[in-house]
Each structure stands twice: as C-alpha cells, then as structure tokens.
mmCIF file of C-alpha atoms in Angstrom:
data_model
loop_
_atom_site.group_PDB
_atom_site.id
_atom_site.type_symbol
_atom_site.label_atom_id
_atom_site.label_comp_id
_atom_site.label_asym_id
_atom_site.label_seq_id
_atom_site.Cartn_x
_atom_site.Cartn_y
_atom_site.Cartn_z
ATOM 1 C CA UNK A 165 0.000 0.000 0.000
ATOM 2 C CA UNK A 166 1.306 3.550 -0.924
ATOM 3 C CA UNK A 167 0.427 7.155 0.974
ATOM 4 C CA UNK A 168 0.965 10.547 -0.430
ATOM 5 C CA UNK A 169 3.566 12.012 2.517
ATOM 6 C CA UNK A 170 2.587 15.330 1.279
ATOM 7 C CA UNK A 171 -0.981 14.786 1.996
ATOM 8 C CA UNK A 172 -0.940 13.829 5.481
ATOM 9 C CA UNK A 173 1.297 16.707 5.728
ATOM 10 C CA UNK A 174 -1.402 19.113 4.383
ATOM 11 C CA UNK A 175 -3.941 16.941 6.935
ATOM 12 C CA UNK A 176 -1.736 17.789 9.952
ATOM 13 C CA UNK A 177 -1.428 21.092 9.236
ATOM 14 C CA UNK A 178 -5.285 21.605 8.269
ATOM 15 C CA UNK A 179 -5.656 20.364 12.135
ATOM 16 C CA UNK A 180 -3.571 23.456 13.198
ATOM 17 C CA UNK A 181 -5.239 25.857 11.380
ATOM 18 C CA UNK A 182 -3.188 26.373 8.083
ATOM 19 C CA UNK A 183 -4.957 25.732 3.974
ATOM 20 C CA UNK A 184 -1.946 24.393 2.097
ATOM 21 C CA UNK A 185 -3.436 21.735 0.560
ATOM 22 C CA UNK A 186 -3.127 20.485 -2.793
ATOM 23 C CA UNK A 187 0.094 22.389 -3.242
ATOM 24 C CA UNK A 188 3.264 20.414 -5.011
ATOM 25 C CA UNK A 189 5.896 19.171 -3.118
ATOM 26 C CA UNK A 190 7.998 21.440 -5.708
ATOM 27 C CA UNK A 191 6.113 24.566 -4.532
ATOM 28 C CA UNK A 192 6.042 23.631 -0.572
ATOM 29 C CA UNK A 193 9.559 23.390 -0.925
ATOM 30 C CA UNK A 194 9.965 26.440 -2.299
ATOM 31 C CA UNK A 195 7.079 28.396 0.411
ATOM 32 C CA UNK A 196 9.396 26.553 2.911
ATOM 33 C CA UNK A 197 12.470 27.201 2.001
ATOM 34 C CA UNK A 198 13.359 23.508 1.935
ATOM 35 C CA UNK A 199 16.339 22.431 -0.654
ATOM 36 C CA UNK A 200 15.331 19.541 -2.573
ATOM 37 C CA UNK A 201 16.855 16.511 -2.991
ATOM 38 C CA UNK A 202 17.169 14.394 -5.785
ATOM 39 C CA UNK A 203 13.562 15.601 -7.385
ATOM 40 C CA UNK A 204 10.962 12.352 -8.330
ATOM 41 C CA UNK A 205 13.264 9.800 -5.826
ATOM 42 C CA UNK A 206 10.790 8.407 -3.466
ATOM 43 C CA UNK A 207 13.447 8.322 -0.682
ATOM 44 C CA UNK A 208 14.251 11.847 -1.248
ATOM 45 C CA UNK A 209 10.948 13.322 -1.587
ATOM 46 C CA UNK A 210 10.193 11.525 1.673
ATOM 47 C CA UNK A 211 13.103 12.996 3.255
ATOM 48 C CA UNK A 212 11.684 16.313 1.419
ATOM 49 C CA UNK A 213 8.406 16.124 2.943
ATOM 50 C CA UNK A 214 10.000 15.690 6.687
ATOM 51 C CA UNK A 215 11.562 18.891 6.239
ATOM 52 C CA UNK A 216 8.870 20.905 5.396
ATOM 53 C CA UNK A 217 7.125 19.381 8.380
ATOM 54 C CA UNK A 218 9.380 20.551 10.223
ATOM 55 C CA UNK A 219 9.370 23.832 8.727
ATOM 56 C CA UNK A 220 5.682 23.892 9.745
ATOM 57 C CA UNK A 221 6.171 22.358 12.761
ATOM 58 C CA UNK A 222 8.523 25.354 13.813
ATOM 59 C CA UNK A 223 6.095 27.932 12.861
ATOM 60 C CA UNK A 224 3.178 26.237 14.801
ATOM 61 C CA UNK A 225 5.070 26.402 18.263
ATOM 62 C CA UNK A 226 4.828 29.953 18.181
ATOM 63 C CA UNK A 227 1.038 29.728 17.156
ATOM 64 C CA UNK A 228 -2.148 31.970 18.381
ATOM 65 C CA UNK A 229 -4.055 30.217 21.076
ATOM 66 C CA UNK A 230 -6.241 28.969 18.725
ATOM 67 C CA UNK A 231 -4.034 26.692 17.199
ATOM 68 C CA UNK A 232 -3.291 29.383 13.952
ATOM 69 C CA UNK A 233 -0.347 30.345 12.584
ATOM 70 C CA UNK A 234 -0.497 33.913 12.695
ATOM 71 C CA UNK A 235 2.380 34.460 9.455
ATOM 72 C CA UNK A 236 0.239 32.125 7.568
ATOM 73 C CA UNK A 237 -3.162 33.956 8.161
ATOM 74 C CA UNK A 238 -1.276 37.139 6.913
ATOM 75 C CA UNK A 239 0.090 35.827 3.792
ATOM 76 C CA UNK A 240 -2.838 33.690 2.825
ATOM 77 C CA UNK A 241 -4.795 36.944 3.421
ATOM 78 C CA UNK A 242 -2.075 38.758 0.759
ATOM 79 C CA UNK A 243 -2.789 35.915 -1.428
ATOM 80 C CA UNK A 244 0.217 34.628 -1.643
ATOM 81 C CA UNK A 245 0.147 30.506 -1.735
#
C-alpha cells in the first residue's frame, strides 16, 4: 500500500489551522524554504516532505491560542500561496 507524505502533511497542518493543501511538493519546498533533494526519488521526496514538516512544525510552536499560525493567516490573506 502507498500514501501521499505530502498529503498527510497538508492533513496535519489543516488540524492546526493552516490551507496548504493540494500544493506540489515542488512549490512547498519552495514556500518553505526547503532544498530539494534528488527531485521524483521516493526516498528523497520523503526525506523532502519531513523537512517541510518541520518547517511547519517550527512555525506552529509559536502559534495563536487557537491553534493558527499567525504568518500564515497574513500571507494567505495577501494571497500569496
């Protein structure tokens, strides 16, 4: 059986508030500032996806009480996915 990383990425951070799904690993990398890998290598794109969980993870410890990401409600706001 195979999972999409990057979706239960998106899922996890839908739970804390932020709308980034359906966005390319390519692009979250790039929104992220993550520094790909070997591009379309499953083990790299895993290691990919980590990262920018990470990245998200970081930005959700200094979160609003309500479990939003403050930088993200300003830039989503902007437009700017």
């Amino acid at each position: 059986a195979s999972v999409d990383a990057l979706s239960v990425v998106w899922t996890v951070a839908s739970i804390w508030g932020l709308k980034l799904g359906g966005m390319s690993l390519q692009k979250a990398c790039e929104r992220f500032g993550v520094i790909r890998g070997d591009t379309h290598r499953a083990l790299s794109d895993a290691e990919d996806v980590v990262k920018i969980f990470k990245e998200i993870r970081k930005l959700t410890l200094e979160d609003l009480e309500d479990g939003t990401s403050q930088q993200f409600l300003q830039s989503e706001q902007n437009g700017q996915n």
